[in-house]
CSV table of C-alpha atoms in Angstrom, one decimal:
chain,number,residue,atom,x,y,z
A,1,UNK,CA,6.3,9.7,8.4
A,2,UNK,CA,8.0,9.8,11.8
A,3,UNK,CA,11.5,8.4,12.3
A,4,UNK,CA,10.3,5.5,14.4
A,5,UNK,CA,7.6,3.9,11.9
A,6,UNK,CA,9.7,4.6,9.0
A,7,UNK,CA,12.9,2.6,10.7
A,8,UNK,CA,9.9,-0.4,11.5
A,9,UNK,CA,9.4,-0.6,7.5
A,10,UNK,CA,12.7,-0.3,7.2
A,11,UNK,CA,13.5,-3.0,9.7
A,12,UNK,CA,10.4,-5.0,8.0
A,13,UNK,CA,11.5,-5.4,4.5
A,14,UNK,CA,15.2,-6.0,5.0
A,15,UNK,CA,13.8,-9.0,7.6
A,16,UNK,CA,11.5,-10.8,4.5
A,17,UNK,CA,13.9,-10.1,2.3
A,18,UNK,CA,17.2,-11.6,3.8
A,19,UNK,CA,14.2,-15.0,5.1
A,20,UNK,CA,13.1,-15.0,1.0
A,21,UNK,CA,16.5,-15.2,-0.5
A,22,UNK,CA,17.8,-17.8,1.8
A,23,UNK,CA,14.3,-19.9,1.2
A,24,UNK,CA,14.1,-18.9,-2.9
A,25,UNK,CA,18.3,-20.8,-2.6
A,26,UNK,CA,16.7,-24.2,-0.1
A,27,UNK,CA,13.4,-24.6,-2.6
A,28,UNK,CA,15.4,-24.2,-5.5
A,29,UNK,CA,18.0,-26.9,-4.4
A,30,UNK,CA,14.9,-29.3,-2.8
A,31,UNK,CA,13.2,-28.4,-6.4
A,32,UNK,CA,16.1,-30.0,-8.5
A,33,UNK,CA,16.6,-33.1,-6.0
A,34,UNK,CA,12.9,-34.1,-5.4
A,35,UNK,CA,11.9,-33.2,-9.3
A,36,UNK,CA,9.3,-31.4,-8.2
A,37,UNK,CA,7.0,-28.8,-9.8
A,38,UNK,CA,5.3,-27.4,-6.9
A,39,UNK,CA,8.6,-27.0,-5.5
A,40,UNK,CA,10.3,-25.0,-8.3
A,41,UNK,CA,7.8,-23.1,-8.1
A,42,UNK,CA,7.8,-22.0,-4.8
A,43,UNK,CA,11.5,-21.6,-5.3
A,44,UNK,CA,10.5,-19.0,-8.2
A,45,UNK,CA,7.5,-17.7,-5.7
A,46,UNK,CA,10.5,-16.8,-3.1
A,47,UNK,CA,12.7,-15.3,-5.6
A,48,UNK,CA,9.5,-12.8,-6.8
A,49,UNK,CA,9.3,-11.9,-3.1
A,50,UNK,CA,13.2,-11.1,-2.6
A,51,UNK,CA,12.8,-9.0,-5.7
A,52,UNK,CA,9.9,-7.3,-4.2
A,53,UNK,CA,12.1,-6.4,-1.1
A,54,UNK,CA,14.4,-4.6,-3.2
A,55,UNK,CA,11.5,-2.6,-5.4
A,56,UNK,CA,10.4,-1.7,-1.5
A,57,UNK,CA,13.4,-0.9,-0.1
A,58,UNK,CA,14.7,1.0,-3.1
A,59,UNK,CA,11.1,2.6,-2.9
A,60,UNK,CA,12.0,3.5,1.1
A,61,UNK,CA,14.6,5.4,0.4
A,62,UNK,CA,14.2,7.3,-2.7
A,63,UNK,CA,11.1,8.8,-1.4
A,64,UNK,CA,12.5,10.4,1.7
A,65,UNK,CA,14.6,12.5,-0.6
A,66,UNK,CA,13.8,16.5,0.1
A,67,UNK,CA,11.5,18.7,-2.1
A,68,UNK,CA,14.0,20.2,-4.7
A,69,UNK,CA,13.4,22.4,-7.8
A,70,UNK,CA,12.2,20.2,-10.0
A,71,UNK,CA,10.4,18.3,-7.7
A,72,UNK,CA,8.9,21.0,-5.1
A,73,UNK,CA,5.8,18.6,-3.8
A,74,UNK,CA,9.0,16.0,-2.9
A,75,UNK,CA,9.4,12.7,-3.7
A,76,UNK,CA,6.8,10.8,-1.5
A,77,UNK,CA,5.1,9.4,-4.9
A,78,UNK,CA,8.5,7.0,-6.0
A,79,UNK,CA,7.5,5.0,-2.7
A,80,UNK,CA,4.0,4.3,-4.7
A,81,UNK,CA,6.1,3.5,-8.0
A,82,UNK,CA,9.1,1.4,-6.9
A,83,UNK,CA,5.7,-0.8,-5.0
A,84,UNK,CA,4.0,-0.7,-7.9
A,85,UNK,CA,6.6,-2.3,-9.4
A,86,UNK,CA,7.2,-4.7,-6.6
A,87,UNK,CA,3.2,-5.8,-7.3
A,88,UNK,CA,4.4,-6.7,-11.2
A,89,UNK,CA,7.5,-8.4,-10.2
A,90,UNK,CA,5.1,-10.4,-8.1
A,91,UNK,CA,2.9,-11.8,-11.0
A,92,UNK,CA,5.6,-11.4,-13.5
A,93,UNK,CA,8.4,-13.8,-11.7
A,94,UNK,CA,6.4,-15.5,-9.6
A,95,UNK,CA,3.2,-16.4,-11.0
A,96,UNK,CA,3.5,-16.7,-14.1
A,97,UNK,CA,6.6,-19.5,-13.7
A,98,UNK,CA,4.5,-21.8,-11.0
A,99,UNK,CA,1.5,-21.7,-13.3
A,100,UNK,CA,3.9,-22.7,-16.8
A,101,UNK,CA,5.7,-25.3,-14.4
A,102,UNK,CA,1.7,-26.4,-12.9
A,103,UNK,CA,0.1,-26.8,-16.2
A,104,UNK,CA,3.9,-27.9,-17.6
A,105,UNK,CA,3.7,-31.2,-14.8
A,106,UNK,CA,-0.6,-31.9,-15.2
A,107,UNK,CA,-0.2,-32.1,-19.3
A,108,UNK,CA,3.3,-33.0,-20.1
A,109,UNK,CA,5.2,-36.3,-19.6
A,110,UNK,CA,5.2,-37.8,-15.8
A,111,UNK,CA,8.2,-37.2,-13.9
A,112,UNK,CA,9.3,-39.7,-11.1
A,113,UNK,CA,9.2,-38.2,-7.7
A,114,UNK,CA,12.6,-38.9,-5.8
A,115,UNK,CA,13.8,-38.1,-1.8
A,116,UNK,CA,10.3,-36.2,-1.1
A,117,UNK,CA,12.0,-36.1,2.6
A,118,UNK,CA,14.0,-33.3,1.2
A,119,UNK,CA,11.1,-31.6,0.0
A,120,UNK,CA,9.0,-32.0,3.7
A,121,UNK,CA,12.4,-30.7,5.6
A,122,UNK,CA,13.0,-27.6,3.2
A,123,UNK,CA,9.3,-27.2,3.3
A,124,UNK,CA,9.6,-27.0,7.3
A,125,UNK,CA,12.5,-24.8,7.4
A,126,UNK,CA,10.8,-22.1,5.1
A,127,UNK,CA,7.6,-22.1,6.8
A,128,UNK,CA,9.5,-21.4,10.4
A,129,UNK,CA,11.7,-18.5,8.9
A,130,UNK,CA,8.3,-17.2,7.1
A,131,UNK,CA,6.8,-17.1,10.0
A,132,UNK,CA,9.5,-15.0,11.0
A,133,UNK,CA,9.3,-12.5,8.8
A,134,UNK,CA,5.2,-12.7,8.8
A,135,UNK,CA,5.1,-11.9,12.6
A,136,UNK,CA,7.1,-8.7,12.0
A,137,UNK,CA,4.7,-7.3,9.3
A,138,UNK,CA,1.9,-8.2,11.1
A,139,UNK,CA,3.3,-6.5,14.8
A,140,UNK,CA,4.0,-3.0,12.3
A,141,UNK,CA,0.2,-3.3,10.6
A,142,UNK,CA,-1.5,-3.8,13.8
A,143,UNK,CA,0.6,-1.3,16.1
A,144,UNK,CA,0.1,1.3,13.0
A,145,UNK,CA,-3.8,0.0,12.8
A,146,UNK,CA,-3.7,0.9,16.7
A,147,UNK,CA,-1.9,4.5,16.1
A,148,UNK,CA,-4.6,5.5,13.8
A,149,UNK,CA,-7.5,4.5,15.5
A,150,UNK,CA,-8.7,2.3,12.3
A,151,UNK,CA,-9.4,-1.8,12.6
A,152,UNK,CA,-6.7,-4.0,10.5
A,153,UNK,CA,-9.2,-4.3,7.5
A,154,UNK,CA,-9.7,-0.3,7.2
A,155,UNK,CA,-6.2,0.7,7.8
A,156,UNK,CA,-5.2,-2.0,5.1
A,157,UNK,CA,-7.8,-0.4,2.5
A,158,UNK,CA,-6.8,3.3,3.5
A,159,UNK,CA,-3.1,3.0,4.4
A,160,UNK,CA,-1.0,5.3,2.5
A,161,UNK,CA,2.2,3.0,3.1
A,162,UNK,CA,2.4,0.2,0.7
A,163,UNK,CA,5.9,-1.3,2.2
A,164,UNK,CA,3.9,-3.1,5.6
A,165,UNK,CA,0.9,-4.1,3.7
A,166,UNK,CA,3.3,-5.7,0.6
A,167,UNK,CA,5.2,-7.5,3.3
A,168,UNK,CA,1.9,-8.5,5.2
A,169,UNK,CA,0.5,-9.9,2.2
A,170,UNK,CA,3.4,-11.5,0.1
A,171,UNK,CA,4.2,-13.4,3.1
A,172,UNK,CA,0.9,-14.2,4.1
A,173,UNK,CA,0.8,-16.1,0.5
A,174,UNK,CA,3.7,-17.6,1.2
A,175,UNK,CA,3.1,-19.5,4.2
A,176,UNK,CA,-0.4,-20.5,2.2
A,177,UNK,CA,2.4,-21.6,-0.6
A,178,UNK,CA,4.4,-23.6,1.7
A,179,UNK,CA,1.0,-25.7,2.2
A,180,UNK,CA,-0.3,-26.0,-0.6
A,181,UNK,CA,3.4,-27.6,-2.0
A,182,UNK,CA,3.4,-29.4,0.8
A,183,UNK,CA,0.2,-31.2,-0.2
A,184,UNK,CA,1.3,-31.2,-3.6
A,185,UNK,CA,4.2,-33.3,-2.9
A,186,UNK,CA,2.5,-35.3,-0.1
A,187,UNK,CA,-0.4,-36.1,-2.7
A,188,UNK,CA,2.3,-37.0,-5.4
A,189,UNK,CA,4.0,-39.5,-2.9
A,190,UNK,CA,0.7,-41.3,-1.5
A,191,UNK,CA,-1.0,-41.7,-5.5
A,192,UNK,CA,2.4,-41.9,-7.3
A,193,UNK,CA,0.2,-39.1,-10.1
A,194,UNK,CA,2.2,-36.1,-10.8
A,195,UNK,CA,-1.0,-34.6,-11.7
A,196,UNK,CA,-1.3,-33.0,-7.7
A,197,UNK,CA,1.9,-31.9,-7.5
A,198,UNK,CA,1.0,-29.9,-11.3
A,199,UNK,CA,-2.3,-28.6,-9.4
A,200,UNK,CA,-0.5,-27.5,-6.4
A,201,UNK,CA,1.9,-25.4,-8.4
A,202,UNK,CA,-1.3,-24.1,-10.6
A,203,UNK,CA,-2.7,-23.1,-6.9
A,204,UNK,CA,0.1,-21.3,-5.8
A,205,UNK,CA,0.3,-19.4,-9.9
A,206,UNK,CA,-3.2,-18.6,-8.9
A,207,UNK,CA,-2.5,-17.1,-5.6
A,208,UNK,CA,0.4,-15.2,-6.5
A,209,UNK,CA,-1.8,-13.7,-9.4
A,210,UNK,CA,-4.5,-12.8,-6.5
A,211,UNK,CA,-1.7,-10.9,-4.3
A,212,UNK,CA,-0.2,-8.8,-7.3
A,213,UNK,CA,-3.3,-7.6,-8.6
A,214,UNK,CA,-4.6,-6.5,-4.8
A,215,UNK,CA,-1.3,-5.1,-4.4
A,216,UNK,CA,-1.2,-3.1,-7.6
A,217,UNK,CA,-5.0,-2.3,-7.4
A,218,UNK,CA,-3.7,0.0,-4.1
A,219,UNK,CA,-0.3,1.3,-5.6
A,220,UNK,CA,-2.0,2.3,-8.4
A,221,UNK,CA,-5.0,4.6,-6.5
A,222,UNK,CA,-2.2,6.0,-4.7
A,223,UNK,CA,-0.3,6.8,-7.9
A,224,UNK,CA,-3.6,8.9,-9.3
A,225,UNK,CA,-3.6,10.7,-6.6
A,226,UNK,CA,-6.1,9.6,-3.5
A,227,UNK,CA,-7.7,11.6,-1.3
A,228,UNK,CA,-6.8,11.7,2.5
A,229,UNK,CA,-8.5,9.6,5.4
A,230,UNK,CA,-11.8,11.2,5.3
A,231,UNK,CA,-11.6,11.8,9.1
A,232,UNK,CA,-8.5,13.7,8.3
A,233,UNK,CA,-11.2,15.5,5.6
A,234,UNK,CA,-13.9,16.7,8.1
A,235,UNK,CA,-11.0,17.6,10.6
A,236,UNK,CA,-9.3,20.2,8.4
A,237,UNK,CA,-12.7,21.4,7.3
A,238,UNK,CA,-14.4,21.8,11.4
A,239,UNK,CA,-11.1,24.0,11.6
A,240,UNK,CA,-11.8,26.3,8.7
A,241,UNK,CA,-15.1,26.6,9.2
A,242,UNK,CA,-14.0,27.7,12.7
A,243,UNK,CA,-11.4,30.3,11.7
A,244,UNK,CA,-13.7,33.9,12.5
A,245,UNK,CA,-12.4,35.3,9.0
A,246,UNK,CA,-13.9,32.6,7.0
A,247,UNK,CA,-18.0,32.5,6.5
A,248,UNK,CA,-18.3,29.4,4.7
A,249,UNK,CA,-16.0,26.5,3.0
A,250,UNK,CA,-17.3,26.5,-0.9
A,251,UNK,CA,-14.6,23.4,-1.8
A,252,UNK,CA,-11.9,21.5,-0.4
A,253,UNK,CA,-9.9,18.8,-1.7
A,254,UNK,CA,-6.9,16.7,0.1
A,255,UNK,CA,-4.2,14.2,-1.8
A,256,UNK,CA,-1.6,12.1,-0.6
A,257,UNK,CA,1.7,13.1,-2.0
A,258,UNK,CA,3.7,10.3,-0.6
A,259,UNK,CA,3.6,8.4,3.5
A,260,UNK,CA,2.4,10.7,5.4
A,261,UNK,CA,2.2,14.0,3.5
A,262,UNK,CA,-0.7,15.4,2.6
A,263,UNK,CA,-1.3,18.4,0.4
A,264,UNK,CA,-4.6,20.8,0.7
A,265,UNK,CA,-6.5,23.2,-1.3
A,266,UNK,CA,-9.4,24.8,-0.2
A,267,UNK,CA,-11.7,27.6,-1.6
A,268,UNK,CA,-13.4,29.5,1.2
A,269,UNK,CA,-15.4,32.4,1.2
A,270,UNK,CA,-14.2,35.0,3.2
A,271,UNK,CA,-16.0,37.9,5.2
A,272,UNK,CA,-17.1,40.4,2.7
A,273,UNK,CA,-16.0,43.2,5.0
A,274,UNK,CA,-12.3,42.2,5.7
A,275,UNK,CA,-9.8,44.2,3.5
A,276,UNK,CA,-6.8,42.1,1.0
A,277,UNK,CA,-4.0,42.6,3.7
A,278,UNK,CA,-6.5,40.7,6.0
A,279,UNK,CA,-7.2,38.3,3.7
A,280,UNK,CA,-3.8,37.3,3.4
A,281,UNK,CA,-3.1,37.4,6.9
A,282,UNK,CA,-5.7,35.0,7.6
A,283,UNK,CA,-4.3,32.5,4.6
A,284,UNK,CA,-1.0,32.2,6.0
A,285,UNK,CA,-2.5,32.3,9.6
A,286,UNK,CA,-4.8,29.2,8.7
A,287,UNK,CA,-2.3,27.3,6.4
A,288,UNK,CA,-0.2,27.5,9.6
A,289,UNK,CA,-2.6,26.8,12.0
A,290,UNK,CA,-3.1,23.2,9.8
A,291,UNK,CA,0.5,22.2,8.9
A,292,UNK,CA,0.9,22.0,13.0
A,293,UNK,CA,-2.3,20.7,14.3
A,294,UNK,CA,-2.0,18.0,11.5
A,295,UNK,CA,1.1,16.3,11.2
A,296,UNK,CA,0.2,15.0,8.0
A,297,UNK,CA,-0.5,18.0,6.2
A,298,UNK,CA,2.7,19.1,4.8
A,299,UNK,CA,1.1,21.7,1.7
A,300,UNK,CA,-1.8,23.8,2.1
A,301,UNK,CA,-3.5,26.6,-0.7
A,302,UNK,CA,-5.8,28.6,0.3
A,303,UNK,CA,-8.2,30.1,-2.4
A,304,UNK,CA,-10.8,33.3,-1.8
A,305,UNK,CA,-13.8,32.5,-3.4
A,306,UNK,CA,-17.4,33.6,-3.6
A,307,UNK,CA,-19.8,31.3,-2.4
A,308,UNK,CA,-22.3,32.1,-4.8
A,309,UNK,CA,-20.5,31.4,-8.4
A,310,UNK,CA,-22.6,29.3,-10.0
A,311,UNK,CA,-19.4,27.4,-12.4
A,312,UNK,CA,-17.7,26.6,-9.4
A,313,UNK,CA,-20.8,25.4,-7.8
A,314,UNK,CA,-21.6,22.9,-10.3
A,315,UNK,CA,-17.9,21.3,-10.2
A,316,UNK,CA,-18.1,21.1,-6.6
A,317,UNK,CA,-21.4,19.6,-7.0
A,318,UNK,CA,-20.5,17.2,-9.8
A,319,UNK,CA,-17.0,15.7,-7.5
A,320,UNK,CA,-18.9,15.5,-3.9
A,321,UNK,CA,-22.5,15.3,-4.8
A,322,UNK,CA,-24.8,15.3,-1.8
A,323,UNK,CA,-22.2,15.6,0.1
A,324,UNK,CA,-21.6,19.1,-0.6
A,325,UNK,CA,-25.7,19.9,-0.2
A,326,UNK,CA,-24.8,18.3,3.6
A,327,UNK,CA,-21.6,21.3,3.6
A,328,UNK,CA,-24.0,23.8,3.0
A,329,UNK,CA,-27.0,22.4,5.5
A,330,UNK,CA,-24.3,22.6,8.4
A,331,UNK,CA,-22.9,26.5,7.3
């Protein structure tokens, strides 16, 4: 991860999470003077999210630490943990309090709304400094989007740094959250029934729920151990197919071992008539030849193999399937 995109999450997550901490304190106040559901629990939404910042900016920093003896792949993976975490807190603080306090307001005893001016001014406030912090993430996911060539949907599905995305989405939900309370509590005033500000509350449980199980849907593919952008894939193979020592490329595999680090091991079959002191010469001049034309790739094995062992066939076959027959078709 360069210097520059890793100061713009960085700069992303401390922004959202000095906006949610001062917004989680206004709701919370506005909550306990207006009596209302949907806005305690938007209070309790803010406070998940500040929370979240933490998880992500703990996770920032821990995984930049260098490779070390008991950890010599690094510690790119804690990023993917500490945002893993970030997803739970999500659900755990924040949705599951604004659906008890929803379904607490429909079925339990009505409460009289008072000053629901406060509630409409706090509710203004936050949805100007959200926006705040929801133009940031979105200026880092589109200029990143634009670095790797990739349209906002694909980079969100392949992007192998949870901390913009998070951001993205967390505060996408909470401008949604801010209208949804507002309604609640505009609702509540017009019909004097509790019963919308309960639902709006529900809604926003129900949102929150969505957003944490994306979120830790993504975190926890990159936990097990994804594979690279496929582009990324067919690059690294063109080039070992290309190298004049190497006759054909039996199996190659790629994981992301943390933001922008990417570790390779591929079985090749090397010419039958080079000599083991070539062999290795032509590993070490390869593995080079990647870890500077890719950026990403920061590990790379090497593995001589012969194409025709039938074992190793079948386990190739068995992970890539026809794309493997397509390997063969072009070598």
């Amino acid at each position: 991860m360069s210097e520059e995109s890793g100061g713009e999450s960085t700069l992303t997550v401390v922004l959202a999470g000095g906006v949610n901490l001062a917004i989680a304190v206004l709701k919370l106040i506005a909550g306990i003077i207006t009596g209302s559901g949907a806005m305690l629990s938007e209070a309790a939404h803010s406070m998940a999210d500040t929370i979240t910042e933490v998880l992500l900016l703990t996770a920032l920093k821990r995984s930049d630490r260098p490779a070390d003896r008991v950890h010599p792949f690094g510690y790119g993976k804690e990023r993917y943990f500490w945002s893993l975490l970030a997803a739970v807190s999500i659900f755990a603080s924040g949705a599951m309090f604004a659906l008890y306090e929803g379904f607490s307001t429909v079925f339990g005893e009505a409460t009289e709304q008072t000053d629901p001016i406060v509630g409409y001014i706090v509710l203004a406030i936050a949805f100007v400094l959200e926006s705040v912090s929801w133009v940031q993430a979105v200026r880092q996911v589109r200029r990143d989007a634009a670095e790797a060539d990739q349209k906002i949907s694909v980079y969100l599905r392949m992007i192998d740094d949870p901390a913009p995305k998070t951001v993205l989405f967390e505060d996408s939900a909470a401008l949604i959250g801010l209208l949804l309370a507002f309604a609640g509590i505009g609702l509540h005033q017009l019909t004097g029934s509790h019963v919308w500000d309960g639902a709006a509350s529900i809604a926003i449980g129900v949102l929150l729920a969505l957003v944490a199980y994306v979120l830790g849907r993504t975190n926890r593919g990159l936990l097990i151990g994804r594979q690279a952008d496929p582009r990324l894939v067919r690059r690294v193979r063109d080039h070992l197919v290309g190298a004049p020592e190497i006759e054909a490329v039996v199996d190659l595999q790629t994981m992301l071992m943390g933001t922008d680090q990417v570790l390779v091991c591929a079985r090749v079959d090397f010419d039958d008539s080079l000599g083991a002191a070539d062999v290795e010469r032509a590993c070490v001049r390869v593995a080079t030849e990647l870890t500077r034309t890719f950026g990403d790739i920061t590990e790379v094995f090497i593995e001589p193999v012969p194409r025709t062992d039938p074992e190793l066939r079948a386990t190739v076959l068995a992970r890539y399937g026809d794309i493997a027959e397509r390997w063969d078709k072009r070598q």
